Amino acid sequence: FDPRHYLGTHCYGFLKTGPHRLRFLLESVKDLRETLKKKGSTLVVRKGKPEDVVCDLITQLGSVSAVAFNEEVRE
């Protein structure tokens, strides 16, 4: 979770992520984690700037051969 998505505004003074969207995201992540657990896998969830968190996670895991990103489109 990137803290920048939960602070300040995005456009026209509206919150980028309001309380209803945040609740939906948290419930979705919880459901995904439970689904993966049932299949014998797991979900890693971190809070922080992705450019920092991903780097730290790669260092911790030590055996990462590829990383893919998706950049948000801004108009």
Coordinates of N, CA and C in Angstrom, one line a residue:
F1 N 0.8 -1.2 0.0 CA 0.0 0.0 0.0 C 0.9 1.2 0.0
D2 N 0.8 2.0 -1.0 CA 1.5 3.3 -1.2 C 0.8 4.4 -0.4
P3 N 1.4 4.9 0.7 CA 0.8 6.0 1.5 C 0.4 7.2 0.6
R4 N 1.0 7.4 -0.5 CA 0.7 8.6 -1.3 C -0.7 8.5 -1.9
H5 N -1.3 7.3 -1.9 CA -2.6 7.1 -2.5 C -3.7 7.4 -1.5
Y6 N -3.3 7.6 -0.2 CA -4.3 7.8 0.9 C -4.2 9.1 1.5
L7 N -3.3 10.0 0.9 CA -3.1 11.4 1.4 C -3.4 12.3 0.3
G8 N -3.8 13.5 0.7 CA -4.0 14.6 -0.3 C -5.1 14.3 -1.3
T9 N -5.0 15.0 -2.4 CA -6.0 14.9 -3.4 C -5.5 14.4 -4.8
H10 N -6.4 14.0 -5.6 CA -6.0 13.6 -7.0 C -6.4 14.6 -8.0
C11 N -7.7 14.9 -8.1 CA -8.2 15.9 -9.0 C -9.4 16.6 -8.4
Y12 N -9.4 17.9 -8.7 CA -10.6 18.7 -8.3 C -10.9 18.7 -6.8
G13 N -9.9 18.4 -5.9 CA -10.1 18.4 -4.5 C -10.7 17.1 -3.9
F14 N -10.9 16.1 -4.8 CA -11.4 14.8 -4.3 C -10.3 13.9 -3.7
L15 N -10.6 13.2 -2.7 CA -9.6 12.2 -2.2 C -9.3 11.2 -3.2
K16 N -8.1 10.8 -3.4 CA -7.7 9.8 -4.3 C -8.3 8.5 -3.9
T17 N -8.2 8.2 -2.6 CA -8.8 7.0 -2.1 C -9.6 7.3 -0.8
G18 N -10.9 7.3 -1.0 CA -11.8 7.6 0.1 C -12.0 6.4 1.0
P19 N -12.8 6.6 2.1 CA -13.0 5.5 3.0 C -13.7 4.3 2.4
H20 N -14.7 4.5 1.5 CA -15.3 3.3 0.9 C -14.4 2.5 0.0
R21 N -13.6 3.2 -0.8 CA -12.6 2.5 -1.7 C -11.6 1.8 -0.9
L22 N -11.1 2.5 0.2 CA -10.2 1.8 1.1 C -10.7 0.5 1.7
R23 N -12.0 0.6 2.2 CA -12.6 -0.6 2.7 C -12.7 -1.7 1.7
F24 N -13.0 -1.4 0.4 CA -13.1 -2.3 -0.6 C -11.7 -3.0 -0.9
L25 N -10.7 -2.1 -1.0 CA -9.3 -2.6 -1.2 C -8.9 -3.6 -0.1
L26 N -9.1 -3.2 1.1 CA -8.7 -4.0 2.3 C -9.5 -5.4 2.2
E27 N -10.8 -5.4 2.0 CA -11.5 -6.6 1.9 C -11.1 -7.5 0.7
S28 N -10.7 -6.8 -0.4 CA -10.2 -7.6 -1.6 C -8.9 -8.2 -1.3
V29 N -8.0 -7.5 -0.7 CA -6.7 -8.1 -0.3 C -6.8 -9.2 0.7
K30 N -7.7 -9.0 1.6 CA -8.0 -10.1 2.6 C -8.5 -11.4 1.9
D31 N -9.5 -11.2 1.0 CA -10.0 -12.3 0.3 C -9.0 -13.0 -0.6
L32 N -8.2 -12.2 -1.3 CA -7.1 -12.8 -2.1 C -6.1 -13.6 -1.3
R33 N -5.7 -13.0 -0.1 CA -4.8 -13.8 0.7 C -5.4 -15.1 1.2
E34 N -6.7 -15.1 1.6 CA -7.3 -16.3 2.0 C -7.5 -17.3 0.9
T35 N -7.8 -16.9 -0.3 CA -7.9 -17.7 -1.5 C -6.5 -18.4 -1.8
L36 N -5.4 -17.6 -1.8 CA -4.1 -18.1 -2.1 C -3.7 -19.1 -1.0
K37 N -4.0 -18.8 0.3 CA -3.7 -19.7 1.4 C -4.3 -21.1 1.2
K38 N -5.6 -21.1 0.7 CA -6.2 -22.4 0.5 C -5.6 -23.2 -0.6
K39 N -4.9 -22.5 -1.5 CA -4.2 -23.1 -2.6 C -2.7 -23.4 -2.3
G40 N -2.3 -23.1 -1.0 CA -1.0 -23.4 -0.6 C 0.1 -22.3 -0.9
S41 N -0.4 -21.1 -1.2 CA 0.5 -20.0 -1.5 C 0.3 -18.9 -0.4
T42 N 0.8 -17.8 -0.7 CA 0.7 -16.6 0.2 C 0.7 -15.3 -0.5
L43 N 0.4 -14.3 0.2 CA 0.4 -12.9 -0.4 C 1.2 -12.0 0.5
V44 N 2.2 -11.4 -0.1 CA 3.0 -10.4 0.6 C 2.4 -9.1 0.5
V45 N 2.1 -8.4 1.6 CA 1.6 -7.1 1.6 C 2.5 -6.2 2.4
R46 N 2.8 -5.0 1.9 CA 3.7 -4.1 2.5 C 3.1 -2.7 2.4
K47 N 3.5 -1.8 3.3 CA 3.1 -0.4 3.3 C 4.4 0.4 3.0
G48 N 4.3 1.3 2.1 CA 5.5 2.2 1.8 C 5.5 2.5 0.3
K49 N 6.5 3.3 0.0 CA 6.7 3.7 -1.4 C 7.1 2.5 -2.2
P50 N 6.5 2.1 -3.3 CA 6.8 0.9 -4.0 C 8.3 0.8 -4.4
E51 N 8.8 2.0 -4.8 CA 10.2 2.0 -5.2 C 11.2 1.6 -4.1
D52 N 10.8 1.8 -2.9 CA 11.6 1.4 -1.7 C 11.2 0.0 -1.3
V53 N 9.9 -0.3 -1.2 CA 9.5 -1.6 -0.6 C 9.9 -2.7 -1.5
V54 N 9.8 -2.6 -2.8 CA 10.1 -3.6 -3.8 C 11.6 -3.9 -3.7
C55 N 12.4 -2.9 -3.6 CA 13.8 -3.1 -3.5 C 14.2 -3.8 -2.2
D56 N 13.6 -3.5 -1.1 CA 13.8 -4.1 0.1 C 13.4 -5.6 0.1
L57 N 12.2 -5.8 -0.5 CA 11.7 -7.2 -0.6 C 12.6 -8.1 -1.5
I58 N 13.1 -7.5 -2.6 CA 14.0 -8.3 -3.4 C 15.3 -8.7 -2.7
T59 N 15.8 -7.7 -1.9 CA 17.0 -8.0 -1.1 C 16.7 -9.1 0.0
Q60 N 15.5 -9.0 0.6 CA 15.2 -10.1 1.6 C 15.0 -11.4 1.0
L61 N 14.4 -11.5 -0.2 CA 14.1 -12.8 -0.9 C 15.4 -13.4 -1.5
G62 N 16.2 -12.5 -2.0 CA 17.5 -12.9 -2.6 C 17.6 -13.8 -3.8
S63 N 16.4 -14.3 -4.2 CA 16.5 -15.2 -5.4 C 15.5 -14.7 -6.5
V64 N 15.3 -13.4 -6.7 CA 14.4 -12.9 -7.6 C 15.1 -12.7 -9.0
S65 N 14.4 -13.3 -10.0 CA 15.0 -13.2 -11.3 C 14.4 -12.2 -12.2
A66 N 13.1 -11.7 -11.9 CA 12.4 -10.7 -12.7 C 11.4 -10.0 -11.8
V67 N 11.2 -8.7 -12.2 CA 10.2 -7.9 -11.5 C 9.4 -7.1 -12.6
A68 N 8.1 -7.1 -12.5 CA 7.3 -6.3 -13.4 C 6.5 -5.3 -12.7
F69 N 6.3 -4.1 -13.3 CA 5.6 -3.0 -12.8 C 4.5 -2.5 -13.7
N70 N 3.5 -1.9 -13.2 CA 2.5 -1.2 -13.9 C 2.4 0.2 -13.5
E71 N 2.6 1.2 -14.4 CA 2.5 2.6 -14.0 C 1.1 3.1 -14.2
E72 N 0.6 3.9 -13.3 CA -0.7 4.5 -13.4 C -0.7 5.6 -14.5
V73 N -1.7 5.6 -15.3 CA -1.8 6.6 -16.3 C -2.4 7.8 -15.7
R74 N -1.7 9.0 -16.0 CA -2.2 10.2 -15.5 C -2.5 11.1 -16.6
E75 N -3.7 11.8 -16.5 CA -4.1 12.7 -17.6 C -3.9 14.1 -17.2

